[in-house]
Coordinates of C-alpha atoms in Angstrom, one line a residue:
Chain A
M1 CA -10.0 -42.1 -3.7
S2 CA -9.0 -42.7 -7.3
A3 CA -7.1 -40.2 -9.4
S4 CA -10.0 -39.5 -11.7
T5 CA -12.6 -38.7 -9.0
N6 CA -9.9 -36.7 -7.3
S7 CA -9.4 -34.4 -10.3
Q8 CA -13.1 -34.3 -10.8
S9 CA -13.8 -32.9 -7.4
R10 CA -10.8 -30.6 -7.5
A11 CA -12.1 -28.9 -10.6
D12 CA -14.9 -27.4 -8.6
L13 CA -12.6 -26.1 -5.8
A14 CA -11.9 -22.4 -5.6
I15 CA -9.2 -23.0 -3.0
S16 CA -7.3 -26.2 -2.3
V17 CA -4.6 -26.4 0.4
R18 CA -2.6 -29.5 1.5
G19 CA 0.0 -29.6 4.3
L20 CA 0.6 -25.9 4.3
T21 CA 3.5 -24.9 6.6
K22 CA 5.1 -21.6 7.4
S23 CA 7.5 -20.5 10.1
Y24 CA 9.2 -17.3 11.0
D25 CA 12.6 -17.5 12.7
G26 CA 12.0 -21.1 13.7
R27 CA 8.5 -20.3 15.1
V28 CA 5.8 -22.3 13.4
V29 CA 3.0 -20.0 12.4
V30 CA 1.0 -22.3 10.1
N31 CA 1.4 -26.0 10.8
G32 CA 0.2 -28.5 8.2
V33 CA -3.1 -27.0 7.2
D34 CA -5.4 -28.8 4.8
L35 CA -8.5 -26.9 3.4
D36 CA -10.8 -27.1 0.5
V37 CA -13.3 -24.3 -0.3
A38 CA -15.8 -25.0 -3.0
Q39 CA -16.7 -22.4 -5.7
G40 CA -19.5 -20.2 -4.5
E41 CA -19.0 -21.1 -0.8
I42 CA -18.6 -18.7 2.1
F43 CA -15.9 -20.0 4.4
A44 CA -15.1 -18.3 7.7
L45 CA -11.8 -18.8 9.5
L46 CA -12.0 -18.3 13.2
G47 CA -9.2 -18.2 15.7
P48 CA -7.6 -16.1 18.4
N49 CA -5.1 -13.4 17.7
G50 CA -1.8 -14.8 16.6
A51 CA -3.3 -18.2 15.6
G52 CA -2.0 -17.8 12.1
K53 CA -5.2 -16.6 10.3
T54 CA -3.6 -13.6 8.6
T55 CA -0.4 -15.4 7.6
F56 CA -2.5 -18.3 6.2
V57 CA -4.7 -16.0 4.2
E58 CA -1.8 -13.9 3.0
I59 CA -0.1 -17.0 1.6
L60 CA -3.3 -17.7 -0.4
E61 CA -3.3 -14.1 -1.6
G62 CA 0.2 -14.4 -2.9
Y63 CA 1.7 -11.9 -0.4
R64 CA 3.8 -14.5 1.4
R65 CA 5.6 -17.6 0.4
R66 CA 5.0 -20.9 2.1
D67 CA 7.7 -23.2 3.5
S68 CA 6.0 -26.4 2.3
G69 CA 2.7 -27.8 1.2
E70 CA 0.5 -27.4 -1.8
V71 CA -1.7 -24.4 -2.5
K72 CA -4.1 -23.8 -5.4
V73 CA -6.2 -20.7 -5.6
L74 CA -8.3 -20.8 -8.8
H75 CA -6.1 -23.6 -9.9
T76 CA -3.0 -21.4 -9.7
D77 CA -0.2 -21.7 -7.2
P78 CA 0.3 -18.2 -5.8
D79 CA 4.0 -18.9 -5.3
T80 CA 4.6 -19.4 -9.0
L81 CA 3.3 -16.0 -9.9
T82 CA 5.8 -13.7 -11.6
R83 CA 5.7 -9.9 -11.4
T84 CA 4.1 -9.7 -14.7
D85 CA 1.4 -12.3 -14.1
H86 CA -1.7 -10.0 -13.9
I87 CA -4.4 -12.4 -15.1
W88 CA -4.8 -14.2 -11.8
R89 CA -4.9 -11.0 -9.9
T90 CA -7.7 -9.7 -12.0
R91 CA -9.8 -12.7 -10.7
I92 CA -9.3 -12.2 -7.0
G93 CA -10.3 -9.4 -4.7
I94 CA -8.6 -8.6 -1.4
V95 CA -9.7 -6.7 1.6
L96 CA -6.8 -6.3 3.9
Q97 CA -6.9 -5.4 7.6
S98 CA -7.2 -1.6 8.1
T99 CA -5.2 0.6 5.8
E100 CA -4.5 4.3 5.7
D101 CA -3.6 4.9 2.1
G102 CA -5.1 7.6 -0.2
Q103 CA -6.2 9.8 2.7
D104 CA -6.4 12.9 0.4
L105 CA -8.5 11.3 -2.3
T106 CA -12.3 11.1 -2.3
V107 CA -14.3 7.8 -2.3
K108 CA -15.4 8.5 -5.8
E109 CA -11.9 9.2 -7.2
T110 CA -10.4 6.2 -5.5
V111 CA -13.1 3.7 -6.6
H112 CA -13.1 5.0 -10.2
H113 CA -9.3 4.9 -10.3
F114 CA -9.1 1.2 -9.2
A115 CA -11.8 0.3 -11.7
H116 CA -9.2 1.0 -14.4
Y117 CA -7.0 -1.8 -13.1
Y118 CA -9.5 -4.6 -14.0
P119 CA -10.7 -5.8 -17.4
N120 CA -14.2 -6.7 -16.1
A121 CA -14.6 -4.0 -13.5
R122 CA -18.0 -3.3 -12.0
N123 CA -19.6 0.1 -12.4
P124 CA -17.8 2.2 -9.8
D125 CA -20.9 4.3 -8.9
E126 CA -22.9 1.1 -8.4
V127 CA -20.2 -0.3 -6.2
I128 CA -20.2 2.9 -4.1
E129 CA -24.0 2.5 -3.8
L130 CA -23.6 -1.2 -2.9
V131 CA -21.3 -0.5 0.1
G132 CA -23.5 2.4 1.1
L133 CA -21.1 5.3 0.6
T134 CA -23.1 7.2 -2.0
E135 CA -23.6 10.1 0.4
Q136 CA -19.9 10.1 1.2
A137 CA -18.8 9.8 -2.4
N138 CA -17.2 13.2 -2.5
N139 CA -15.6 13.0 1.0
R140 CA -11.9 12.5 1.3
A141 CA -10.9 9.2 2.9
R142 CA -9.3 11.0 5.9
N143 CA -12.8 12.4 6.8
L144 CA -14.5 9.0 6.8
S145 CA -15.5 7.2 10.0
G146 CA -13.8 3.9 10.8
G147 CA -16.7 1.9 9.4
Q148 CA -17.0 4.0 6.3
R149 CA -13.3 3.6 5.7
R150 CA -13.7 -0.1 5.9
R151 CA -16.6 0.0 3.4
L152 CA -14.3 1.8 1.0
D153 CA -11.8 -1.0 1.5
V154 CA -14.5 -3.5 0.6
A155 CA -15.5 -1.4 -2.4
L156 CA -11.9 -1.7 -3.7
G157 CA -11.9 -5.4 -3.0
I158 CA -15.0 -6.0 -5.1
I159 CA -14.5 -3.4 -7.9
G160 CA -12.8 -5.9 -10.1
N161 CA -15.7 -8.3 -10.0
P162 CA -13.6 -11.1 -8.5
E163 CA -14.3 -14.8 -8.5
I164 CA -12.8 -15.1 -5.0
L165 CA -13.0 -12.4 -2.4
F166 CA -10.7 -12.5 0.7
L167 CA -11.9 -10.6 3.6
D168 CA -9.7 -10.1 6.7
E169 CA -11.8 -9.0 9.6
P170 CA -14.0 -6.9 7.4
T171 CA -16.5 -5.5 9.9
T172 CA -14.1 -4.3 12.7
G173 CA -15.4 -0.8 13.7
F174 CA -18.8 -1.2 12.1
D175 CA -22.0 -0.2 14.0
P176 CA -24.6 -2.9 14.2
Q177 CA -26.7 -1.5 11.4
A178 CA -23.6 -1.2 9.1
R179 CA -22.7 -4.8 9.9
R180 CA -26.2 -6.0 8.9
S181 CA -26.1 -4.2 5.6
F182 CA -22.5 -5.5 5.1
W183 CA -23.8 -9.0 5.6
E184 CA -26.5 -8.4 3.1
L185 CA -23.8 -7.3 0.6
I186 CA -21.8 -10.4 1.2
R187 CA -24.9 -12.6 0.7
N188 CA -25.6 -10.8 -2.6
L189 CA -22.1 -11.5 -3.8
R190 CA -22.4 -15.1 -3.0
A191 CA -25.7 -15.2 -4.8
A192 CA -23.8 -13.9 -7.8
G193 CA -21.4 -16.8 -7.5
T194 CA -18.4 -15.2 -5.7
T195 CA -16.4 -17.5 -3.4
I196 CA -15.6 -15.8 -0.1
L197 CA -12.9 -16.6 2.4
L198 CA -13.4 -14.5 5.5
T199 CA -11.6 -14.2 8.8
T200 CA -13.4 -12.8 11.7
H201 CA -13.5 -12.4 15.5
Y202 CA -17.3 -12.1 15.5
L203 CA -19.0 -15.5 16.0
D204 CA -22.4 -14.0 15.1
E205 CA -20.9 -12.9 11.8
A206 CA -19.6 -16.4 11.0
E207 CA -23.0 -17.8 12.0
A208 CA -24.9 -15.4 9.8
L209 CA -22.7 -15.7 6.7
A210 CA -20.7 -18.8 6.6
D211 CA -21.6 -22.1 4.9
R212 CA -18.7 -23.7 6.9
V213 CA -16.3 -22.4 9.5
G214 CA -12.8 -23.6 10.4
V215 CA -11.2 -23.0 13.8
I216 CA -7.5 -22.3 13.7
V217 CA -5.5 -22.5 16.9
A218 CA -1.7 -22.2 17.1
G219 CA -1.3 -22.7 13.3
S220 CA -3.5 -25.8 13.0
I221 CA -7.1 -26.1 11.9
I222 CA -8.7 -28.1 14.7
E223 CA -12.1 -28.5 13.2
I224 CA -14.1 -27.6 10.1
A225 CA -17.9 -27.8 10.2
T226 CA -21.1 -25.9 9.5
P227 CA -21.8 -23.2 12.2
A228 CA -24.7 -25.4 13.4
T229 CA -22.7 -28.5 14.0
L230 CA -19.3 -27.1 15.1
G231 CA -17.9 -28.8 18.2
G232 CA -20.9 -31.2 18.3
R233 CA -23.1 -28.2 19.0
N234 CA -26.2 -29.8 17.4
T235 CA -26.0 -32.9 19.7
A236 CA -24.8 -31.0 22.8
Q237 CA -27.0 -31.3 25.9
A238 CA -29.5 -28.6 26.7
V239 CA -29.3 -27.0 30.1
I240 CA -32.5 -26.4 32.1
S241 CA -32.3 -24.0 34.9
W242 CA -35.0 -23.0 37.5
I243 CA -35.5 -21.9 41.1
W244 CA -36.6 -24.5 43.7
N245 CA -36.9 -23.6 47.4
G246 CA -35.0 -20.4 46.8
E247 CA -32.1 -22.3 45.3
M248 CA -30.8 -22.2 41.6
K249 CA -31.1 -25.6 40.0
E250 CA -29.4 -26.8 36.8
L251 CA -29.9 -29.9 34.8
A252 CA -28.0 -30.9 31.6
T253 CA -30.1 -33.3 29.6
D254 CA -30.7 -34.9 26.2
N255 CA -34.5 -34.8 26.7
P256 CA -35.4 -31.3 27.8
T257 CA -39.1 -31.6 26.9
S258 CA -39.9 -34.6 29.1
D259 CA -37.6 -33.3 31.9
V260 CA -39.4 -30.0 31.9
L261 CA -42.7 -31.7 32.2
K262 CA -41.4 -33.7 35.2
I263 CA -40.1 -30.5 36.9
A264 CA -43.5 -28.8 36.3
E265 CA -45.2 -31.6 38.1
Q266 CA -42.8 -31.2 41.0
C267 CA -43.5 -27.5 41.1
G268 CA -47.2 -28.0 40.8
G269 CA -47.6 -26.0 37.6
E270 CA -45.5 -22.9 36.7
I271 CA -41.7 -23.4 37.1
P272 CA -40.1 -20.4 38.7
E273 CA -37.5 -18.6 36.4
L274 CA -37.4 -21.4 33.9
R275 CA -34.7 -21.2 31.2
I276 CA -33.6 -23.8 28.6
T277 CA -30.4 -23.0 26.8
R278 CA -28.3 -24.6 24.2
P279 CA -24.6 -23.7 23.7
S280 CA -24.1 -20.7 21.4
L281 CA -21.5 -20.9 18.7
E282 CA -19.4 -18.6 20.9
D283 CA -19.7 -21.1 23.9
I284 CA -18.6 -23.9 21.7
Y285 CA -15.8 -21.9 20.1
L286 CA -14.4 -20.6 23.4
K287 CA -14.5 -24.2 24.9
M288 CA -12.6 -25.5 21.8
I289 CA -9.8 -22.9 21.9
S290 CA -9.3 -23.0 25.7
R291 CA -9.0 -26.8 25.5
E292 CA -6.5 -26.5 22.6
E293 CA -4.5 -23.8 24.4
T294 CA -4.2 -25.8 27.6
H295 CA -3.0 -28.8 25.5
A296 CA -0.4 -26.6 24.0
Chain B
M1 CA -1.6 -7.1 -19.6
H2 CA -1.1 -5.1 -22.8
K3 CA 1.9 -2.8 -23.0
V4 CA -0.4 0.2 -23.8
G5 CA -2.4 -0.7 -20.7
V6 CA 0.7 -0.5 -18.5
I7 CA 1.6 3.0 -19.8
R8 CA -2.0 4.2 -19.7
L9 CA -2.4 3.0 -16.1
G10 CA 1.0 4.7 -15.2
I11 CA -0.3 8.0 -16.6
L12 CA -3.6 7.6 -14.7
R13 CA -1.6 6.9 -11.5
G14 CA 0.6 9.8 -12.1
G15 CA -2.4 12.1 -12.4
L16 CA -4.0 10.7 -9.2
E17 CA -0.8 11.0 -7.2
F18 CA -0.1 14.5 -8.3
K19 CA -3.6 15.4 -7.2
Q20 CA -2.9 13.9 -3.8
F21 CA 0.4 15.9 -3.7
L22 CA -1.3 19.2 -4.4
R23 CA -3.9 18.5 -1.7
Q24 CA -1.2 18.1 0.9
K25 CA -0.7 21.8 1.4
E26 CA 2.2 21.6 3.9
V27 CA 4.1 19.3 1.6
V28 CA 3.6 21.5 -1.4
F29 CA 4.6 24.5 0.6
F30 CA 7.8 23.1 2.0
S31 CA 9.0 21.2 -1.0
L32 CA 8.3 24.1 -3.5
L33 CA 9.0 27.1 -1.3
F34 CA 12.1 25.9 0.6
P35 CA 14.4 26.3 -2.5
V36 CA 12.8 29.7 -3.2
M37 CA 13.6 30.8 0.3
L38 CA 17.2 29.6 -0.1
L39 CA 17.4 31.6 -3.3
F40 CA 16.2 34.7 -1.4
I41 CA 18.6 34.2 1.5
F42 CA 21.7 33.5 -0.6
G43 CA 20.7 36.1 -3.2
T44 CA 20.4 38.7 -0.5
I45 CA 23.5 37.8 1.5
F46 CA 25.8 37.6 -1.6
S47 CA 24.4 40.7 -3.2
K48 CA 27.5 41.8 -5.0
N49 CA 28.1 40.6 -8.6
L50 CA 30.6 37.9 -9.4
T51 CA 31.6 39.9 -12.5
P52 CA 30.0 42.9 -14.0
G53 CA 26.5 41.8 -15.1
V54 CA 26.6 38.4 -13.4
S55 CA 25.0 38.2 -10.0
F56 CA 25.6 35.5 -7.4
A57 CA 21.9 34.6 -7.8
Q58 CA 22.8 33.8 -11.5
Y59 CA 25.4 31.3 -10.3
F60 CA 23.3 30.0 -7.4
I61 CA 20.1 29.3 -9.4
A62 CA 22.0 26.7 -11.5
G63 CA 22.7 24.9 -8.2
M64 CA 19.1 25.4 -7.0
I65 CA 17.6 23.9 -10.1
A66 CA 20.0 21.0 -10.0
S67 CA 19.0 20.5 -6.3
G68 CA 15.4 20.7 -7.3
L69 CA 16.0 17.7 -9.5
V70 CA 17.5 15.8 -6.6
N71 CA 14.7 16.9 -4.2
T72 CA 11.6 16.3 -6.3
G73 CA 12.8 12.9 -7.4
F74 CA 15.5 11.1 -5.4
Q75 CA 14.7 12.6 -2.0
N76 CA 10.9 12.7 -2.2
L77 CA 10.6 9.2 -3.5
A78 CA 13.2 7.8 -1.1
I79 CA 11.0 9.0 1.7
L80 CA 7.5 8.7 0.1
I81 CA 7.8 5.1 -1.0
P82 CA 8.7 3.7 2.5
M83 CA 5.8 5.8 3.8
E84 CA 3.5 4.2 1.3
R85 CA 4.8 0.9 2.4
D86 CA 3.9 1.8 6.0
F87 CA 0.4 3.1 5.1
G88 CA -0.5 -0.1 3.2
T89 CA -0.7 1.7 -0.2
L90 CA 1.9 -0.7 -1.7
K91 CA 0.3 -3.8 -0.2
R92 CA -3.0 -2.9 -1.6
L93 CA -1.6 -2.2 -5.1
R94 CA 0.3 -5.4 -5.0
G95 CA -3.0 -7.2 -4.5
T96 CA -4.3 -5.7 -7.8
P97 CA -3.3 -6.4 -11.3
L98 CA -1.4 -3.1 -11.5
S99 CA 2.1 -3.6 -12.9
P100 CA 5.1 -2.2 -10.9
I101 CA 6.1 -0.5 -14.2
S102 CA 2.8 1.5 -14.1
Y103 CA 3.6 2.4 -10.5
F104 CA 7.1 3.6 -11.6
I105 CA 5.6 5.6 -14.5
G106 CA 3.2 7.2 -12.1
K107 CA 6.0 8.2 -9.9
A108 CA 8.0 9.6 -12.8
I109 CA 5.1 11.7 -13.8
V110 CA 4.6 13.1 -10.3
V111 CA 8.3 14.0 -10.2
A112 CA 8.2 15.6 -13.6
L113 CA 5.1 17.7 -12.8
S114 CA 6.5 18.9 -9.5
L115 CA 9.8 19.7 -11.1
V116 CA 8.1 21.8 -13.7
L117 CA 6.4 23.8 -11.0
Q118 CA 9.7 24.1 -9.1
V119 CA 11.7 25.4 -12.0
I120 CA 9.0 27.9 -13.1
L121 CA 8.9 29.2 -9.6
L122 CA 12.7 29.5 -9.2
V123 CA 13.2 31.1 -12.6
A124 CA 10.3 33.5 -12.2
I125 CA 11.5 34.6 -8.7
G126 CA 15.1 34.9 -10.0
W127 CA 13.9 37.0 -13.0
A128 CA 11.7 39.2 -10.9
F129 CA 14.0 39.9 -8.0
F130 CA 17.6 39.0 -8.9
H131 CA 17.9 40.1 -12.5
L132 CA 18.3 36.6 -13.7
H133 CA 19.4 36.3 -17.3
M134 CA 17.6 33.6 -19.3
P135 CA 19.5 31.2 -21.6
H136 CA 20.2 33.3 -24.7
S137 CA 20.1 30.8 -27.6
P138 CA 17.8 28.0 -28.7
A139 CA 20.7 25.5 -28.3
L140 CA 21.1 26.5 -24.6
W141 CA 17.3 26.1 -24.1
L142 CA 17.5 22.7 -25.7
R143 CA 20.4 21.7 -23.4
F144 CA 18.4 23.0 -20.5
F145 CA 15.4 20.8 -21.2
A146 CA 17.6 17.8 -22.0
I147 CA 19.3 18.1 -18.6
L148 CA 15.9 18.4 -16.9
V149 CA 14.5 15.4 -18.7
L150 CA 17.6 13.1 -18.2
G151 CA 18.1 14.5 -14.7
S152 CA 14.5 13.7 -13.6
I153 CA 14.7 10.2 -15.0
C154 CA 18.0 9.7 -13.1
S155 CA 16.5 11.1 -10.0
T156 CA 13.3 9.1 -10.2
V157 CA 14.9 5.7 -10.7
L158 CA 17.6 6.3 -8.1
G159 CA 14.9 7.4 -5.6
I160 CA 12.9 4.2 -6.3
A161 CA 16.1 2.1 -6.0
I162 CA 17.1 3.5 -2.7
S163 CA 13.6 3.3 -1.3
A164 CA 14.2 -0.4 -0.6
L165 CA 16.8 0.5 2.1
P166 CA 14.9 2.3 4.8
K167 CA 12.8 0.1 7.0
S168 CA 10.1 2.8 7.6
G169 CA 9.0 6.1 6.3
R170 CA 10.2 7.8 9.5
G171 CA 13.6 6.2 9.2
A172 CA 13.8 7.2 5.5
S173 CA 13.8 10.9 6.2
A174 CA 16.6 10.6 8.8
V175 CA 18.7 8.6 6.4
I176 CA 18.1 10.4 3.1
S177 CA 18.1 14.1 4.1
P178 CA 21.7 14.2 5.4
I179 CA 22.9 12.4 2.3
V180 CA 21.3 14.9 0.1
I181 CA 22.6 17.9 2.1
I182 CA 26.2 16.6 2.1
L183 CA 25.9 15.9 -1.6
Q184 CA 24.7 19.5 -2.1
F185 CA 27.8 20.9 -0.3
F186 CA 30.2 18.6 -2.1
S187 CA 28.7 19.4 -5.5
G188 CA 29.0 23.1 -5.4
V189 CA 25.4 24.0 -4.9
F190 CA 26.0 26.4 -2.1
F191 CA 29.7 27.3 -2.9
V192 CA 31.7 27.8 -5.9
F193 CA 32.7 24.2 -6.9
T194 CA 36.2 25.0 -7.9
Q195 CA 37.0 26.5 -4.6
L196 CA 36.2 23.2 -2.7
P197 CA 38.9 20.8 -1.6
H198 CA 40.1 18.5 -4.3
W199 CA 38.9 15.3 -2.6
M200 CA 35.4 16.8 -2.2
Q201 CA 35.3 17.5 -5.9
Q202 CA 36.4 14.0 -6.6
V203 CA 33.8 12.4 -4.4
A204 CA 31.1 14.7 -5.9
S205 CA 32.1 13.8 -9.4
L206 CA 31.0 10.2 -8.8
F207 CA 27.4 11.4 -8.3
P208 CA 24.9 13.0 -10.7
L209 CA 24.3 16.2 -8.7
R210 CA 27.7 17.7 -9.4
W211 CA 27.2 17.1 -13.2
L212 CA 23.6 18.5 -13.1
T213 CA 24.9 21.6 -11.3
E214 CA 27.7 22.2 -13.8
G215 CA 25.3 21.5 -16.7
M216 CA 22.9 24.1 -15.3
R217 CA 25.8 26.6 -15.0
S218 CA 26.6 26.0 -18.6
V219 CA 23.0 27.1 -19.4
F220 CA 22.8 30.1 -17.1
L221 CA 26.3 31.6 -17.0
P222 CA 28.1 33.4 -19.8
D223 CA 30.4 31.3 -21.8
S224 CA 33.4 33.2 -20.4
F225 CA 32.8 31.4 -17.0
K226 CA 33.8 28.1 -18.4
S227 CA 37.4 29.0 -17.8
Q228 CA 36.7 28.8 -14.1
E229 CA 35.6 25.2 -14.3
L230 CA 37.9 22.4 -13.4
T231 CA 38.8 21.5 -17.0
H232 CA 38.2 25.1 -18.3
S233 CA 35.2 23.8 -20.2
W234 CA 31.5 22.9 -19.5
E235 CA 32.1 19.2 -20.1
V236 CA 28.7 18.9 -21.6
G237 CA 29.4 15.6 -23.3
K238 CA 30.9 14.1 -20.2
M239 CA 27.9 15.3 -18.2
F240 CA 25.4 13.6 -20.5
A241 CA 27.5 10.4 -20.4
V242 CA 27.5 10.4 -16.6
L243 CA 23.8 11.1 -16.3
G244 CA 23.0 8.5 -18.9
A245 CA 25.1 5.9 -17.2
W246 CA 23.4 6.7 -13.8
A247 CA 19.9 6.5 -15.5
I248 CA 20.7 3.0 -16.8
V249 CA 22.3 1.8 -13.6
G250 CA 19.4 3.4 -11.6
T251 CA 16.7 1.7 -13.7
I252 CA 18.4 -1.7 -13.3
L253 CA 18.7 -1.1 -9.5
A254 CA 15.1 0.1 -9.3
V255 CA 13.6 -2.9 -11.0
R256 CA 15.8 -5.3 -9.0
S257 CA 15.5 -3.9 -5.6
F258 CA 11.9 -2.5 -5.6
K259 CA 9.8 -4.2 -2.9
W260 CA 6.0 -3.9 -2.7
S261 CA 6.2 -4.9 1.0
E262 CA 8.5 -5.9 3.8
E263 CA 8.0 -9.6 4.5

């Protein structure tokens, strides 16, 4: 790649990471990670607990310093920020893992207060509406449920109208309905041009939201793909299962349609307990990480 | 960010944090009423006058107001800031454009407001129950307010500075409370300073509390009492010099040592 095309493509990147490495006490937590996230993209980072997701994201957020590698977030190296460099912080929004601060303040007081920190803040009451806390606006944080508390965290992450939003396991503790409305909120933010980097344990969440997913195991990204193609999912064999002579039969095949027709012929019409399945994102993901972990 | 913005946000934070403080009923109760209870206990035990017209409460209230300065600022912040680190408050703030200076200003405002409440309460109780005499000249009132302002600045910055030491909120209380209590004994809050052993006086003289206490005595006791001080004077100039020096050293330490989070 020539230097000019390189800088051309880099200009559209919200996040650009090369060879990022971080260890604690000689234990490597992030091991040579490369990652590009385009502006307006939703990128989901998947990985088991302790894989280095949070450390990686916190380096991008400017909370931790890396040992080596290159990091640019909105064309700025988070490690070169000084205490007085507020401009970059006005452009990013952060939703950390669960917090317990401001327990004695109401939703309304907290969101309105944080709006003062940002030059282009959104309307606080609209943000409260957006995260679905209007009814709880006058409740103190300590009286919110886990999911409501999390939505308050999200409200504080987006109040500044950020160009990049970092979400660390945002929907932990949500009921299914709250998760659906949260996903809707994230899609609306993307539609408005916000870049989103999300870590999650929920494969359905990654599938519903992400343009691309990255799987991180033991500090390394082992694959980056769209949810539909991760781990060769799109080309994986379908599995046909049915009952024949009281026995469960299974057939892995690349041509499920013609094979089903053959089986139907054998059965003389209806196939007992016929099922055709393709691997879910979760199947693929679990296979990938178990393979990696046995390697390691 | 604009300088005005930094100060404005500091004031907004101070208001918000004071609101939080007032909503924590048990914290309000113990931090404000504990000194009042001490005043009652000591005022009742030592009920005879030091000299005609000067009660022990008159002597003791000087120490209690000086202690109030240490408690509302130094002790509270040294415990509260590590707790805020535990709760994720500081981490969240660090992820925003808020300047640490605004955070400091917010803390100073909370300290000042709770100090005002504390002083009003102590003086009102002393006046109502223990015949406390108020400072009798405008010059003394001026000195009184000057000590309060300089003392609370000192106390705030030193509280922020020391908050970097404890690893957790829980540990902070165990570390800080004994330090403050020992300092109170050494500085003549509970006993007449000049009757303490010489080495205790010397140790105490290194720290602000002893000077705050003596400064408050100069405000609340008749001028004749200065003959009982170590140098037979109130040492007002020296007091302001020591407090000023601590305020400067404390500010430098606070800015250098303050940590948003433990990495």
